[in-house]
Short mmCIF file of C-alpha atoms and ligand atoms in Angstrom, two decimals:
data_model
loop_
_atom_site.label_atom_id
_atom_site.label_comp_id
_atom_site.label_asym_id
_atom_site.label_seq_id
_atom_site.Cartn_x
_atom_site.Cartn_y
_atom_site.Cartn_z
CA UNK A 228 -0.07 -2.32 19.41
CA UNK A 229 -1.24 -2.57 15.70
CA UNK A 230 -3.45 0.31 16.06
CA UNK A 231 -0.71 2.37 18.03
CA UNK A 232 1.86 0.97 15.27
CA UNK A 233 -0.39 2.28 12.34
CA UNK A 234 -1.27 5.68 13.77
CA UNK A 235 2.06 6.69 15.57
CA UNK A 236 3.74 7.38 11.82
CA UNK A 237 0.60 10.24 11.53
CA UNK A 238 1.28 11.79 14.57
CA UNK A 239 4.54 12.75 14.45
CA UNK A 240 4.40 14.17 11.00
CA UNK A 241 1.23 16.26 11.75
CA UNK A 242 3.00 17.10 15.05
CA UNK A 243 5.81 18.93 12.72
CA UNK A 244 2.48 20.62 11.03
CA UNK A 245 0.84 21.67 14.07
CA UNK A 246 2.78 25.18 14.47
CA UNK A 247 1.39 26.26 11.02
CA UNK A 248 -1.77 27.17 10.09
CA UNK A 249 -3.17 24.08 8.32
CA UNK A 250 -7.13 23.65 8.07
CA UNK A 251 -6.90 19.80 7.35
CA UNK A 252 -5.41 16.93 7.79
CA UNK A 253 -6.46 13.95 5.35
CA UNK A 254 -5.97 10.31 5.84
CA UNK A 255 -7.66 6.69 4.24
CA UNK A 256 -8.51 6.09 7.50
CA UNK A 257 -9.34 9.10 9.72
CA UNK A 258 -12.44 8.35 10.72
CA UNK A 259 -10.51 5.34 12.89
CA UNK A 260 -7.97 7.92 13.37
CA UNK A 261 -9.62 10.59 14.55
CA UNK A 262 -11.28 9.02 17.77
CA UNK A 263 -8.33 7.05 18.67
CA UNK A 264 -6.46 10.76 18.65
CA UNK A 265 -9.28 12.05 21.21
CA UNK A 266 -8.59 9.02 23.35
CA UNK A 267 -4.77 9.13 23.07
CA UNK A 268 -5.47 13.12 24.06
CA UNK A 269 -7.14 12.04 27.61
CA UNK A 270 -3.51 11.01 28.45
CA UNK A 271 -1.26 12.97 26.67
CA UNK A 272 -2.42 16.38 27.16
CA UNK A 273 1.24 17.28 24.53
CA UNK A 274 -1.20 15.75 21.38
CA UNK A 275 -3.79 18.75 22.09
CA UNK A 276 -2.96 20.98 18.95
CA UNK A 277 -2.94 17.89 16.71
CA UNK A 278 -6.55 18.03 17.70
CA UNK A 279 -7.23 21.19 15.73
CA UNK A 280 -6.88 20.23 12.29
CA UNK A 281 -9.90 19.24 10.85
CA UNK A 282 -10.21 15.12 9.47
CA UNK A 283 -10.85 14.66 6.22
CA UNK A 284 -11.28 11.37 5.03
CA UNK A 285 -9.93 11.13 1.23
CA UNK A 286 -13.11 11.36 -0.82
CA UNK A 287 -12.48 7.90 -2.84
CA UNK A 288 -11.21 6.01 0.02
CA UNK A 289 -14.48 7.23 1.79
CA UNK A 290 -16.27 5.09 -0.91
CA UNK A 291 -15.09 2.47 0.35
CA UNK A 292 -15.98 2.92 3.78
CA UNK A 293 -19.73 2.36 5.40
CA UNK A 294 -21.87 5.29 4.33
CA UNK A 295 -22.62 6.46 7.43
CA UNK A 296 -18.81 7.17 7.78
CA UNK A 297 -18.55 9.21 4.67
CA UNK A 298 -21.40 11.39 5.34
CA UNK A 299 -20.24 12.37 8.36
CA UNK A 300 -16.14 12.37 7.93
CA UNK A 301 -16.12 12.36 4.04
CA UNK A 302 -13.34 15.53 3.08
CA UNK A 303 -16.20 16.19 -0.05
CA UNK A 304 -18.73 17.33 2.39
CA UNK A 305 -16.31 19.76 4.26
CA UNK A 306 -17.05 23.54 3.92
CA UNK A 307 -13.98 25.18 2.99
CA UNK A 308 -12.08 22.00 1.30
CA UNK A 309 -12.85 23.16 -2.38
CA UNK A 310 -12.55 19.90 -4.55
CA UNK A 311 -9.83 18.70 -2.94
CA UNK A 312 -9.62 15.45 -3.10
CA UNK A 313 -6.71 14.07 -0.29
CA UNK A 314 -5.78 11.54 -2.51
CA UNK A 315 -2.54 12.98 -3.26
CA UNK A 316 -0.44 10.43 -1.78
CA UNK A 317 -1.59 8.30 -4.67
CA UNK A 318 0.27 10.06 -7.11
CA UNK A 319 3.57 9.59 -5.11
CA UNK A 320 2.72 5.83 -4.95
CA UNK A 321 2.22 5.99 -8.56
CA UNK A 322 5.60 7.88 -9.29
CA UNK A 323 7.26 5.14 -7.31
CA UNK A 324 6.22 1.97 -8.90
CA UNK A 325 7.55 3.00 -11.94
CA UNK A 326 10.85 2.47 -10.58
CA UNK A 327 10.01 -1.00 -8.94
CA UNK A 328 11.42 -2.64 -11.69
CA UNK A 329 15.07 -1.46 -11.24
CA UNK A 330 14.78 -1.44 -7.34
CA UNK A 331 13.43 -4.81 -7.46
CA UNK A 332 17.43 -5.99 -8.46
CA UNK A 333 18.64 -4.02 -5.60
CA UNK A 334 20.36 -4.57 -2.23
CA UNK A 335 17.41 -3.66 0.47
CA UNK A 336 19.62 -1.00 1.57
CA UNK A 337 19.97 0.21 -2.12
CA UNK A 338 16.78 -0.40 -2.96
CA UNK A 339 15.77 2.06 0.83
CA UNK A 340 18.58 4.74 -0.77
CA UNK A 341 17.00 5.24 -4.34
CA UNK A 342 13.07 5.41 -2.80
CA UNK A 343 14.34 7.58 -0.14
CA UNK A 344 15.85 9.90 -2.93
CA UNK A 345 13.00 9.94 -5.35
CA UNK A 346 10.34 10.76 -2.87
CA UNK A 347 12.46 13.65 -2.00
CA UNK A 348 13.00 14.24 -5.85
CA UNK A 349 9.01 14.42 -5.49
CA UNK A 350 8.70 16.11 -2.74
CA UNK A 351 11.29 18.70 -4.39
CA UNK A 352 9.34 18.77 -7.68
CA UNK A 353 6.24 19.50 -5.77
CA UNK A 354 7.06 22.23 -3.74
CA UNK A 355 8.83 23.96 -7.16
CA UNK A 356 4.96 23.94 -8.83
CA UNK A 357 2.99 24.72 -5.83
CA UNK A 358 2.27 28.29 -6.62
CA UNK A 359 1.05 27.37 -10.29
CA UNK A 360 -0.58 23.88 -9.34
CA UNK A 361 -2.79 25.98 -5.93
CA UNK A 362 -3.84 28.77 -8.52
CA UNK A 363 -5.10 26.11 -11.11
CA UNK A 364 -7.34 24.03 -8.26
CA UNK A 365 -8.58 27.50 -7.24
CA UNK A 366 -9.60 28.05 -10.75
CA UNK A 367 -11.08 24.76 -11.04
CA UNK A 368 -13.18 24.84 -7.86
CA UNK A 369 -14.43 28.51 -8.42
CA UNK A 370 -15.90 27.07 -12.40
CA UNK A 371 -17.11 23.76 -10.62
CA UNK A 372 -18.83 25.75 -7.81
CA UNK A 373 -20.45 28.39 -10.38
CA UNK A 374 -22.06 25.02 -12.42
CA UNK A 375 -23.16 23.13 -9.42
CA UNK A 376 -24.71 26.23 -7.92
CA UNK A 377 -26.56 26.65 -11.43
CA UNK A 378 -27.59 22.81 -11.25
CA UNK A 379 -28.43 22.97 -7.92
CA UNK A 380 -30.95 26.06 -8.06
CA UNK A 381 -32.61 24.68 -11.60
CA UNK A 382 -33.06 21.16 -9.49
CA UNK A 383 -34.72 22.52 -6.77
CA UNK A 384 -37.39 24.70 -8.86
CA UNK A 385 -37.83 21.28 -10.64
CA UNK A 386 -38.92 19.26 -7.87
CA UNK A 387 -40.23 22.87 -5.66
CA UNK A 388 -38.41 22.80 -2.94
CA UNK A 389 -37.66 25.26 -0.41
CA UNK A 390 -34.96 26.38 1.03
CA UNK A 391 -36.03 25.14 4.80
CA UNK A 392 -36.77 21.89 3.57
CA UNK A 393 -33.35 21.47 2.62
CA UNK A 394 -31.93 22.29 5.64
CA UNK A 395 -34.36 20.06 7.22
CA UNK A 396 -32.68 16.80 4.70
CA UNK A 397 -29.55 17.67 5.82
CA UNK A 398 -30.17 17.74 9.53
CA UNK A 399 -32.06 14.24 9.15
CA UNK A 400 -29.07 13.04 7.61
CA UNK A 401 -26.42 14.33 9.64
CA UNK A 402 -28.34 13.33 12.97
CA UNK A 403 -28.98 9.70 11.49
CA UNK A 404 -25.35 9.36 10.77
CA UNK A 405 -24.20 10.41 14.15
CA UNK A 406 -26.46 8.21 16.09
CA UNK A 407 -26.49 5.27 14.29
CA UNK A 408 -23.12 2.92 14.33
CA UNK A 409 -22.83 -0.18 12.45
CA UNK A 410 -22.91 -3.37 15.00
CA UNK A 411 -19.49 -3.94 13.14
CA UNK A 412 -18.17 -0.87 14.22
CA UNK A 413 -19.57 -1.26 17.85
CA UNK A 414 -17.61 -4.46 17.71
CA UNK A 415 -14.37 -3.27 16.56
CA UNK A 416 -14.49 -0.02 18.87
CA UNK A 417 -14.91 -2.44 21.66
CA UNK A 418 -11.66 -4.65 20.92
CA UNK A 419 -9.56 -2.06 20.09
CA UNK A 420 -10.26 -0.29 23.56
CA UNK A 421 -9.42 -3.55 25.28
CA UNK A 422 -6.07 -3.89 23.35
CA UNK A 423 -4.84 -0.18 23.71
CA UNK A 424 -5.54 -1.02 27.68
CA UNK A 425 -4.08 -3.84 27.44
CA UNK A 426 -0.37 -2.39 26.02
CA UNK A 427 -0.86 0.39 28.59
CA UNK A 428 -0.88 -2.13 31.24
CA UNK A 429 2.04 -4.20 29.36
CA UNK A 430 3.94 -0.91 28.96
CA UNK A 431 5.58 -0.46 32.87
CA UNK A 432 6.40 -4.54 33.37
CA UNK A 433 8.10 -4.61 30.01
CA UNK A 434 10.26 -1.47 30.81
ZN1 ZN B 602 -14.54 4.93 7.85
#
């Protein structure tokens, strides 16, 4: 029920996304997400096109997670996602604390009113500089990508290493991060099967 609580509010919205062609999706959490979304897919075929959308887990909140997670969900180490960060949310969290201290004297139903209307104020404001802000992140990532490239071939001379090798680092890591889980993990997968079949079976006699 928590888990179903927690990841309903994502599906919906990325259900309204699903007709248009977005690459990713990005989320604190979608490495927990994502394999609860394959799961939920077994028995509701309608959730199929949510399924291709990439997951990117936002590149600081992957910090946080268990590195095994971040290599292999991390949105930093996705081909195609620039130096995006999908920590964007943030900023709308940040907008709307300033205001906590006049909502804070509010009626809840005020206070529900006035954050309903600046997010949309936000939501407004970002739409207006979306050509402008996309150009500037373009021009960001195509400098950022020229100086890393630079760093990255002067590094490899340095230490002489080839090309193969490399690919051969990559495939170690990506192979130990897939097979490996944390015994915390295991443990968490395994009670958080046995309470989403536990709701299904609660669903029909509560109905
Ligand atoms: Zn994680």
């Amino acid at each position: 029920m928590f888990r179903g609580e927690v990841f309903a509010y994502p599906c919906t919205s990325r259900k309204k996304m699903a007709c248009k062609p977005v690459k990713f999706f990005a989320m604190d959490v979608a490495c927990k997400y994502w394999p609860y979304l394959q799961r939920g897919n077994e028995r509701c075929p309608e959730l199929q096109d949510l399924l291709s959308m990439k997951p990117f887990l936002s590149v600081f909140h992957a910090k946080a997670h268990d590195f095994k997670c971040e290599v292999k969900w991390s949105g930093a180490y996705q081909e195609g996602a620039g130096l995006t960060l999908g920590e964007e949310v943030e900023q709308c969290n940040a907008f709307l604390s300033r205001i906590a201290v006049t909502t804070k004297h509010m009626s809840k139903a005020g206070r529900t009113d006035m954050l309903t209307v600046m997010a949309m104020c936000w939501n407004q404001q970002k739409f207006n500089n979306l050509a402008s802000t996309l150009a500037c992140r373009y021009q960001k990532a195509t400098i950022a990508l020229q100086r890393q490239l630079h760093n990255f071939e002067a590094m490899k001379t340095e230490m002489a290493v080839t090309d193969d090798q490399l690919e051969g680092w990559i495939t170690d890591v990506n192979e130990w991060a897939e097979a490996t889980t944390s015994p915390n993990d295991a443990d968490v997968a395994v009670v958080a099967r046995r309470i989403e079949e536990l709701v299904t079976k609660e669903v029909p006699t509560s109905l």
